[in-house]
Coordinates of C-alpha atoms and ligand atoms in Angstrom, one line a residue:
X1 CA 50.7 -47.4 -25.3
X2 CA 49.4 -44.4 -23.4
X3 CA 47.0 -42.5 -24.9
X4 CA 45.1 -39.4 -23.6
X5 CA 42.0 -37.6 -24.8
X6 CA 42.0 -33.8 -23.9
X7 CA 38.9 -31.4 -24.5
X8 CA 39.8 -27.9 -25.9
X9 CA 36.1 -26.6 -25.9
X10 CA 33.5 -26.5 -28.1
X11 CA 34.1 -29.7 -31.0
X12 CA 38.1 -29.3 -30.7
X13 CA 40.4 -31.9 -28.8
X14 CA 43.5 -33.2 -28.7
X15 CA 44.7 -36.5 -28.5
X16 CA 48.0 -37.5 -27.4
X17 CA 49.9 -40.7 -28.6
X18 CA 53.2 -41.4 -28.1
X19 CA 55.4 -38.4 -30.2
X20 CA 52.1 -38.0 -32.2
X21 CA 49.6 -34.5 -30.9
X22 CA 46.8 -34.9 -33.4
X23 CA 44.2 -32.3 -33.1
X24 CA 40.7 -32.0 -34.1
X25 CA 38.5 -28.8 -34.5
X26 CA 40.5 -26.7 -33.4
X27 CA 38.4 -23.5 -32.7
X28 CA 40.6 -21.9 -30.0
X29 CA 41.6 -18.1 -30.7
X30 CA 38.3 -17.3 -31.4
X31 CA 36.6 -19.5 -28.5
X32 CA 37.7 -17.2 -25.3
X33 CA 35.8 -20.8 -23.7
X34 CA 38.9 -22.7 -24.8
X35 CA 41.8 -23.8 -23.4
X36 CA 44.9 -25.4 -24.9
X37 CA 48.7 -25.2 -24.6
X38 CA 50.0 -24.2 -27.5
X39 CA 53.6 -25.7 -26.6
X40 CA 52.0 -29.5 -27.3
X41 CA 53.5 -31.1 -29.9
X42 CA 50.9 -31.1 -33.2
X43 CA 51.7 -33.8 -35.9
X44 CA 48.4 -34.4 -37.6
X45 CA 45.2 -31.5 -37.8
X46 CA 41.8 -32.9 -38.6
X47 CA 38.6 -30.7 -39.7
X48 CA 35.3 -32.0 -40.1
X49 CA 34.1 -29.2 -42.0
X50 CA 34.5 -25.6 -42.8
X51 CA 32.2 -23.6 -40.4
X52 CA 34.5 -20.9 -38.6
X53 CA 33.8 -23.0 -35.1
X54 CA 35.1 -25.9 -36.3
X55 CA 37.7 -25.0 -39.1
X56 CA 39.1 -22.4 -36.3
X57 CA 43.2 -22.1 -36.6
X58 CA 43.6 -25.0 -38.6
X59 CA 45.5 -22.9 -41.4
X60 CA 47.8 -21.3 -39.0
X61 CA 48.8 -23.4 -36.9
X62 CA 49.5 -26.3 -40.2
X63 CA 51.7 -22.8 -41.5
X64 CA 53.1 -22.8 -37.9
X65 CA 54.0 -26.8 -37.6
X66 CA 53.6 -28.4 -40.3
X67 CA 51.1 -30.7 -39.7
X68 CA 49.0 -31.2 -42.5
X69 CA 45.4 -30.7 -42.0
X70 CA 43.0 -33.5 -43.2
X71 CA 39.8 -32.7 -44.6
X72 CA 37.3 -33.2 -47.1
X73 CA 38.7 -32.6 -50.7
X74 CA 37.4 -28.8 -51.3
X75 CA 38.0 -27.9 -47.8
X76 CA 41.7 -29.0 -48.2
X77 CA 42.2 -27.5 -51.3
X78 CA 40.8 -24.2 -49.7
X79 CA 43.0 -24.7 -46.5
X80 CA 46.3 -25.0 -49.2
X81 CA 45.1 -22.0 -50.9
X82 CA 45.5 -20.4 -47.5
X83 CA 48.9 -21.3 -47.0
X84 CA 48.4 -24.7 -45.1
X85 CA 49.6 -28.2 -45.5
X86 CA 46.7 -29.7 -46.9
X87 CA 45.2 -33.3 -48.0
X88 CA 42.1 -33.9 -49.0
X89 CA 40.1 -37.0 -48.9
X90 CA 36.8 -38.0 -49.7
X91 CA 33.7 -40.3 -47.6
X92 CA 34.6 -43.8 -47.4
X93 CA 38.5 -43.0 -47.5
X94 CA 41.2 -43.9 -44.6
X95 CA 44.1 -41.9 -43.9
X96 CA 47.1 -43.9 -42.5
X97 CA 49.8 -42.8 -40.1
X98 CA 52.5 -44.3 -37.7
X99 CA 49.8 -44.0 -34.9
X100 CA 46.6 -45.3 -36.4
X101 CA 44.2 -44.4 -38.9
X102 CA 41.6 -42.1 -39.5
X103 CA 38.2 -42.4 -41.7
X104 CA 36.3 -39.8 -43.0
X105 CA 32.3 -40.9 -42.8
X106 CA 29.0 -38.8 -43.5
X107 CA 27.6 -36.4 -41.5
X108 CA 24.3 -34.6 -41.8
X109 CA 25.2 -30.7 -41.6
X110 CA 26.1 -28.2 -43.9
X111 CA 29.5 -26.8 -44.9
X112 CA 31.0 -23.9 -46.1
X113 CA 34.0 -21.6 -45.5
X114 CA 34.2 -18.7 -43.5
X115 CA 33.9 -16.5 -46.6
X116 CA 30.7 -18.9 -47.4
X117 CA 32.3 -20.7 -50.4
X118 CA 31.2 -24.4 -50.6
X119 CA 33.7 -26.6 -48.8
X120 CA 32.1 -30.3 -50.2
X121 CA 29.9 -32.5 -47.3
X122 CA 30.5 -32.6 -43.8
X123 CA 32.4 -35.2 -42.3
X124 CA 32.8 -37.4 -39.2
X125 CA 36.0 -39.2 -38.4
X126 CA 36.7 -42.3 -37.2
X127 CA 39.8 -42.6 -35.4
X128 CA 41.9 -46.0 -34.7
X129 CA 44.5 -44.6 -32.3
X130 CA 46.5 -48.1 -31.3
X131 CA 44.1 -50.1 -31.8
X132 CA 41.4 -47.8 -29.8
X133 CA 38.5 -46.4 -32.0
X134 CA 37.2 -42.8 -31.2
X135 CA 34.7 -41.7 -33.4
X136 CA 33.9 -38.0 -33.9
X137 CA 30.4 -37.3 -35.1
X138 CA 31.2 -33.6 -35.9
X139 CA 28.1 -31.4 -37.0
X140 CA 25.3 -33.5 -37.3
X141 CA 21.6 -34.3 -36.9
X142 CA 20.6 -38.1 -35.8
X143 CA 21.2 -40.4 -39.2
X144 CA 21.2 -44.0 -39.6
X145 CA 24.8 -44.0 -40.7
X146 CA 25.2 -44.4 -36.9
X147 CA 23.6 -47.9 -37.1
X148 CA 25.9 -48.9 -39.5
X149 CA 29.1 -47.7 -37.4
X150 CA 28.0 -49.2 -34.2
X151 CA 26.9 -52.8 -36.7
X152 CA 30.4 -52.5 -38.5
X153 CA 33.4 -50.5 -36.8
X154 CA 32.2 -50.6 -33.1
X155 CA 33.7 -47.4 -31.8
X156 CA 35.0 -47.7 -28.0
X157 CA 34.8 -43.9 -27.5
X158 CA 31.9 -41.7 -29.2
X159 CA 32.0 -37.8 -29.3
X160 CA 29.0 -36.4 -29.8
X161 CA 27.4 -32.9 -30.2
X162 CA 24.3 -32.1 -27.9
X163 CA 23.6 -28.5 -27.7
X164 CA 20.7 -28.7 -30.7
X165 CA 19.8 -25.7 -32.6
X166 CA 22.8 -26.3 -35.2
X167 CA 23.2 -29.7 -34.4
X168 CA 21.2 -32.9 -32.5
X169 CA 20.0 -32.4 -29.1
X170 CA 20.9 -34.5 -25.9
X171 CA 17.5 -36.7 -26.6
X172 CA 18.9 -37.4 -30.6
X173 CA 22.0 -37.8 -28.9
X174 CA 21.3 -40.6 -26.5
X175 CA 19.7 -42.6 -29.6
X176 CA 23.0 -41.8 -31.1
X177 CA 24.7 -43.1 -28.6
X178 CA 22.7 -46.2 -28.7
X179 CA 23.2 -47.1 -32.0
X180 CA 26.4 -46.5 -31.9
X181 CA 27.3 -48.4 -29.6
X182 CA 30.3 -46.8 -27.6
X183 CA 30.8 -47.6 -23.8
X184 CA 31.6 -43.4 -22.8
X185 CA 30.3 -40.3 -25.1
X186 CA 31.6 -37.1 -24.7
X187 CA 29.5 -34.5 -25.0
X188 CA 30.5 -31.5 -27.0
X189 CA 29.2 -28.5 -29.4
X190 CA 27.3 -27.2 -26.1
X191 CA 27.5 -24.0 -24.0
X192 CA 29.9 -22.2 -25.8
X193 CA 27.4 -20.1 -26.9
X194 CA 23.6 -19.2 -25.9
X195 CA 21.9 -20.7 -29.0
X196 CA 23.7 -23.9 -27.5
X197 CA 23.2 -23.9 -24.1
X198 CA 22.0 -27.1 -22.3
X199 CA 22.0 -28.7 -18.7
X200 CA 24.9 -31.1 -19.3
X201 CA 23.5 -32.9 -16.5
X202 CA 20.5 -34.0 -18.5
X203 CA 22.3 -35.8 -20.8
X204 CA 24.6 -38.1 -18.0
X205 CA 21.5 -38.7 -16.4
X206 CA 19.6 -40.2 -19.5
X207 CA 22.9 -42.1 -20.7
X208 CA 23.0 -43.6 -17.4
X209 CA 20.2 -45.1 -17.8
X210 CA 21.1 -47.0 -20.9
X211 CA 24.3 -47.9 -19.0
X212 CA 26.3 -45.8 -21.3
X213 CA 29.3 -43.7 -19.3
X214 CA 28.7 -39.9 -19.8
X215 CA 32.3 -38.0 -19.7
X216 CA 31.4 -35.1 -19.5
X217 CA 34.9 -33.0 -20.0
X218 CA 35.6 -28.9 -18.8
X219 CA 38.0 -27.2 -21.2
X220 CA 42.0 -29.0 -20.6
X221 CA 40.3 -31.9 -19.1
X222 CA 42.0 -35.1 -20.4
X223 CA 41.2 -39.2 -19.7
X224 CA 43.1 -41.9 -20.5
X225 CA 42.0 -44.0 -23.6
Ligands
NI1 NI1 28.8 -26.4 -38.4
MN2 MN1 29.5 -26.0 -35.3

């Protein structure tokens, strides 16, 4: 089964399996960084939590296709307030779907809407796309929760934020990527903006020399899963 990983910019991808478009993060009106055709099929929106980079045009494009967009519980309830299709889960619970599943895990962030009402924790997701795990860290410092994902689910793919100030850095990240166990991380949540900027270079040179692949994606890149 052919399935393809594309980066948006910023946190936001889109992965393609079979019929099945299921995006994550998707900050893209607001991210003049981003790129995405918005003819590709969307069955399935995910949202780790409800900062305005990462909760982006989640409500209207759900209002647009119907794709319900998966978050934790009081960020879906706020997305279905806002007109979206809407379900809410909690840490610890797997959402099932014709292509896979998807598990919401922790995060260490903060999260809130745009109008800065509390939208419950932030999340990571763990995604089993056909059999292929592709874990998305979301927001987040370095936590031990990582151990336990790379001792217990074993993802193949890790995405993983690196532009610090709001997030881990690309040292925190390469222990992440460690413990985590993935053979390629993508690096995201960097240069979009000046608070984040990094040399992206830094990071593939230090993951190389733990023998982990660096793919480092521009904007409408895609690889292969
Ligand atoms: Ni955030
Ligand atoms: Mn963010």
């Amino acid at each position: 089964m052919k399935t393809t990983l594309t980066y948006i910019g910023h946190s936001a991808f889109y992965i393609k399996s079979q019929d099945n478009g299921i995006l994550i993060d998707p900050f893209i009106s607001q991210n003049p960084k981003a790129k995405f055709d918005a003819n590709l099929p969307i069955t399935n929106i995910f949202v780790t939590h409800g900062h305005a980079d990462h909760l982006g045009d989640a409500v209207s494009l759900s209002r647009k296709t119907k794709a319900p967009v998966a978050a934790i519980f009081e960020l879906a309830n706020y997305c279905a307030q806002k007109g979206a299709f809407a379900d809410g889960v909690n840490m610890g619970g797997t959402l099932k779907f014709e292509w896979g599943c998807a598990k919401f895990l922790p995060a260490f962030h903060s999260s809130s809407t745009p109008e800065g009402i509390y939208a419950g924790m932030p999340a990571s997701i763990l995604f089993d796309i056909g059999g292929i795990k592709v874990y998305h860290a979301g927001d987040t410092c370095l936590h031990q929760e990582m151990k336990i994902l790379g001792e217990i689910y074993k993802p193949d793919i890790a995405l993983l934020p690196v532009g610090s100030h709001f997030t881990m850095d690309i040292d925190d990240a390469v222990v992440a990527a460690k413990w985590i166990g993935a053979k390629k991380v993508v690096p995201m949540h960097y240069n979009t903006f000046d608070a984040i900027a990094v040399d992206i270079n830094d990071f593939k040179q230090k993951l190389q020399k733990e023998n982990i692949e660096a793919v480092v994606l521009n904007p409408s890149e895609s690889i292969e899963l």
